[in-house]
């Protein structure tokens, strides 16, 4: 079993709580970060994710959303010791902050916008909190940014074919890069894992910062 000293510091006396329900993020924690499944308790946040997008940057917006997700779960943890993690992902295209498309029509509009602009950025904010007896004793957070170049040669029929798959209505930006959504792009600058749900290197560093030696 993969059990580095960092994980001993994190989990020997604390329950690891995910304040999210994304199966992809949980899978990255299990497969890529090697956190044992028995250490993970999923408590989905009831935060509505309806913050105003005006007068805030994309980085501020995604960080605030992740923070509120965690706080909604922390409020339920009155006894015991916990490491609480939350995250949120948005896409920035031009000056527009995009989350999950509400309909296939909106999804297609977004893909056409990506084609017109030519590039977009994926931002994922990750937050960690140490909680003891209902009180936050330490917290760390950071936001990872990955830039994608859209394939401008794709025609409307191709974009419609992708939308018709129905694979990404629940995904930030309306595409799943780890699946057929990769066909929409011709280049990437930054962390692949950030695009598919959780920046691995950033997450590991934050865990280390949360409980320094």
Short mmCIF file of N, CA and C in Angstrom, two decimals, residues 107-172:
data_model
loop_
_atom_site.label_atom_id
_atom_site.label_comp_id
_atom_site.label_asym_id
_atom_site.label_seq_id
_atom_site.Cartn_x
_atom_site.Cartn_y
_atom_site.Cartn_z
N UNK A 107 -24.56 24.22 -24.68
CA UNK A 107 -23.28 23.55 -24.88
C UNK A 107 -22.74 23.81 -26.29
N UNK A 108 -23.60 23.70 -27.29
CA UNK A 108 -23.17 23.95 -28.66
C UNK A 108 -22.74 25.40 -28.85
N UNK A 109 -23.46 26.32 -28.25
CA UNK A 109 -23.08 27.73 -28.33
C UNK A 109 -21.70 27.95 -27.74
N UNK A 110 -21.41 27.28 -26.62
CA UNK A 110 -20.10 27.42 -26.00
C UNK A 110 -19.00 26.88 -26.90
N UNK A 111 -19.22 25.73 -27.51
CA UNK A 111 -18.20 25.14 -28.39
C UNK A 111 -17.92 26.07 -29.57
N UNK A 112 -18.96 26.67 -30.11
CA UNK A 112 -18.77 27.62 -31.21
C UNK A 112 -17.99 28.86 -30.73
N UNK A 113 -18.24 29.27 -29.51
CA UNK A 113 -17.50 30.40 -28.95
C UNK A 113 -16.02 30.04 -28.80
N UNK A 114 -15.73 28.82 -28.32
CA UNK A 114 -14.34 28.38 -28.20
C UNK A 114 -13.66 28.43 -29.57
N UNK A 115 -14.38 27.95 -30.59
CA UNK A 115 -13.81 27.94 -31.94
C UNK A 115 -13.52 29.35 -32.43
N UNK A 116 -14.40 30.26 -32.13
CA UNK A 116 -14.22 31.64 -32.57
C UNK A 116 -13.05 32.31 -31.85
N UNK A 117 -12.96 32.10 -30.54
CA UNK A 117 -11.91 32.74 -29.74
C UNK A 117 -10.57 32.03 -29.93
N UNK A 118 -10.62 30.70 -30.05
CA UNK A 118 -9.42 29.93 -30.34
C UNK A 118 -8.73 29.32 -29.14
N UNK A 119 -8.96 29.88 -27.96
CA UNK A 119 -8.33 29.33 -26.77
C UNK A 119 -9.19 29.60 -25.55
N UNK A 120 -8.96 28.83 -24.52
CA UNK A 120 -9.69 28.96 -23.27
C UNK A 120 -8.80 28.48 -22.14
N UNK A 121 -9.21 28.80 -20.92
CA UNK A 121 -8.45 28.39 -19.74
C UNK A 121 -9.36 27.61 -18.80
N UNK A 122 -8.80 26.57 -18.21
CA UNK A 122 -9.51 25.78 -17.21
C UNK A 122 -8.89 26.10 -15.85
N UNK A 123 -9.72 26.52 -14.91
CA UNK A 123 -9.26 26.88 -13.57
C UNK A 123 -9.89 25.94 -12.56
N UNK A 124 -9.06 25.32 -11.73
CA UNK A 124 -9.55 24.49 -10.63
C UNK A 124 -8.97 25.00 -9.33
N UNK A 125 -9.85 25.30 -8.39
CA UNK A 125 -9.42 25.73 -7.05
C UNK A 125 -9.58 24.57 -6.08
N UNK A 126 -8.55 24.35 -5.29
CA UNK A 126 -8.56 23.26 -4.30
C UNK A 126 -8.36 23.86 -2.91
N UNK A 127 -9.21 23.46 -1.98
CA UNK A 127 -9.14 23.95 -0.60
C UNK A 127 -9.03 22.76 0.35
N UNK A 128 -8.19 22.92 1.36
CA UNK A 128 -8.08 21.94 2.45
C UNK A 128 -8.28 22.65 3.79
N UNK A 129 -8.96 21.97 4.70
CA UNK A 129 -9.20 22.49 6.04
C UNK A 129 -8.92 21.41 7.06
N UNK A 130 -8.21 21.76 8.13
CA UNK A 130 -8.12 20.90 9.31
C UNK A 130 -9.22 21.33 10.26
N UNK A 131 -10.04 20.38 10.67
CA UNK A 131 -11.18 20.68 11.54
C UNK A 131 -11.11 19.80 12.78
N UNK A 132 -11.19 20.42 13.94
CA UNK A 132 -11.18 19.68 15.21
C UNK A 132 -12.33 20.16 16.08
N UNK A 133 -13.23 19.24 16.41
CA UNK A 133 -14.38 19.56 17.27
C UNK A 133 -15.17 20.77 16.74
N UNK A 134 -15.35 20.80 15.42
CA UNK A 134 -16.15 21.84 14.80
C UNK A 134 -15.42 23.14 14.51
N UNK A 135 -14.13 23.21 14.84
CA UNK A 135 -13.36 24.44 14.64
C UNK A 135 -12.26 24.23 13.60
N UNK A 136 -12.14 25.14 12.66
CA UNK A 136 -11.06 25.08 11.67
C UNK A 136 -9.76 25.53 12.32
N UNK A 137 -8.76 24.65 12.33
CA UNK A 137 -7.48 24.97 12.96
C UNK A 137 -6.40 25.34 11.95
N UNK A 138 -6.60 24.99 10.69
CA UNK A 138 -5.67 25.40 9.64
C UNK A 138 -6.36 25.24 8.29
N UNK A 139 -5.93 26.02 7.32
CA UNK A 139 -6.50 25.89 5.98
C UNK A 139 -5.49 26.38 4.95
N UNK A 140 -5.54 25.77 3.77
CA UNK A 140 -4.69 26.17 2.66
C UNK A 140 -5.51 26.04 1.38
N UNK A 141 -5.15 26.82 0.38
CA UNK A 141 -5.84 26.71 -0.90
C UNK A 141 -4.98 27.30 -2.00
N UNK A 142 -5.27 26.88 -3.22
CA UNK A 142 -4.59 27.42 -4.39
C UNK A 142 -5.42 27.09 -5.62
N UNK A 143 -5.13 27.77 -6.71
CA UNK A 143 -5.86 27.57 -7.95
C UNK A 143 -4.88 27.27 -9.08
N UNK A 144 -5.16 26.22 -9.82
CA UNK A 144 -4.35 25.82 -10.96
C UNK A 144 -5.03 26.29 -12.25
N UNK A 145 -4.22 26.73 -13.22
CA UNK A 145 -4.75 27.18 -14.50
C UNK A 145 -4.07 26.41 -15.63
N UNK A 146 -4.88 25.85 -16.52
CA UNK A 146 -4.38 25.16 -17.70
C UNK A 146 -4.99 25.80 -18.93
N UNK A 147 -4.17 26.05 -19.95
CA UNK A 147 -4.64 26.71 -21.17
C UNK A 147 -4.81 25.67 -22.29
N UNK A 148 -5.92 25.77 -22.99
CA UNK A 148 -6.23 24.86 -24.09
C UNK A 148 -6.38 25.63 -25.39
N UNK A 149 -5.88 25.05 -26.48
CA UNK A 149 -6.07 25.61 -27.81
C UNK A 149 -7.13 24.79 -28.53
N UNK A 150 -8.20 25.47 -28.92
CA UNK A 150 -9.30 24.78 -29.60
C UNK A 150 -8.94 24.54 -31.06
N UNK A 151 -9.47 23.46 -31.62
CA UNK A 151 -9.25 23.15 -33.03
C UNK A 151 -10.25 23.94 -33.88
N UNK A 152 -9.81 25.08 -34.40
CA UNK A 152 -10.72 25.97 -35.13
C UNK A 152 -11.19 25.39 -36.46
N UNK A 153 -10.58 24.29 -36.92
CA UNK A 153 -10.96 23.71 -38.21
C UNK A 153 -12.22 22.85 -38.12
N UNK A 154 -12.70 22.58 -36.91
CA UNK A 154 -13.88 21.73 -36.75
C UNK A 154 -15.13 22.48 -37.21
N UNK A 155 -15.96 21.81 -38.02
CA UNK A 155 -17.16 22.47 -38.52
C UNK A 155 -18.33 22.26 -37.57
N UNK A 156 -19.45 22.92 -37.91
CA UNK A 156 -20.63 22.85 -37.04
C UNK A 156 -21.13 21.42 -36.88
N UNK A 157 -21.05 20.64 -37.95
CA UNK A 157 -21.54 19.26 -37.89
C UNK A 157 -20.74 18.44 -36.88
N UNK A 158 -19.43 18.67 -36.84
CA UNK A 158 -18.60 17.94 -35.87
C UNK A 158 -18.97 18.35 -34.45
N UNK A 159 -19.12 19.64 -34.23
CA UNK A 159 -19.48 20.12 -32.89
C UNK A 159 -20.84 19.57 -32.47
N UNK A 160 -21.79 19.54 -33.41
CA UNK A 160 -23.11 18.99 -33.09
C UNK A 160 -23.02 17.50 -32.77
N UNK A 161 -22.16 16.79 -33.48
CA UNK A 161 -21.97 15.36 -33.20
C UNK A 161 -21.46 15.14 -31.79
N UNK A 162 -20.55 16.02 -31.36
CA UNK A 162 -20.04 15.89 -29.99
C UNK A 162 -21.14 16.17 -28.98
N UNK A 163 -21.90 17.22 -29.21
CA UNK A 163 -23.00 17.55 -28.29
C UNK A 163 -23.99 16.39 -28.21
N UNK A 164 -24.25 15.76 -29.35
CA UNK A 164 -25.23 14.67 -29.40
C UNK A 164 -24.80 13.45 -28.59
N UNK A 165 -23.50 13.35 -28.29
CA UNK A 165 -23.03 12.25 -27.43
C UNK A 165 -23.63 12.33 -26.04
N UNK A 166 -23.89 13.55 -25.58
CA UNK A 166 -24.43 13.74 -24.24
C UNK A 166 -23.44 13.45 -23.13
N UNK A 167 -22.14 13.49 -23.42
CA UNK A 167 -21.16 13.07 -22.43
C UNK A 167 -20.73 14.18 -21.47
N UNK A 168 -21.10 15.43 -21.75
CA UNK A 168 -20.45 16.50 -20.98
C UNK A 168 -21.39 17.60 -20.50
N UNK A 169 -22.68 17.33 -20.42
CA UNK A 169 -23.58 18.35 -19.88
C UNK A 169 -23.27 18.64 -18.42
N UNK A 170 -22.73 17.64 -17.71
CA UNK A 170 -22.43 17.82 -16.29
C UNK A 170 -20.98 18.22 -16.05
N UNK A 171 -20.26 18.55 -17.12
CA UNK A 171 -18.84 18.90 -17.00
C UNK A 171 -18.64 20.40 -17.18
N UNK A 172 -17.71 20.96 -16.41
CA UNK A 172 -17.39 22.38 -16.55
C UNK A 172 -16.96 22.68 -17.98
#
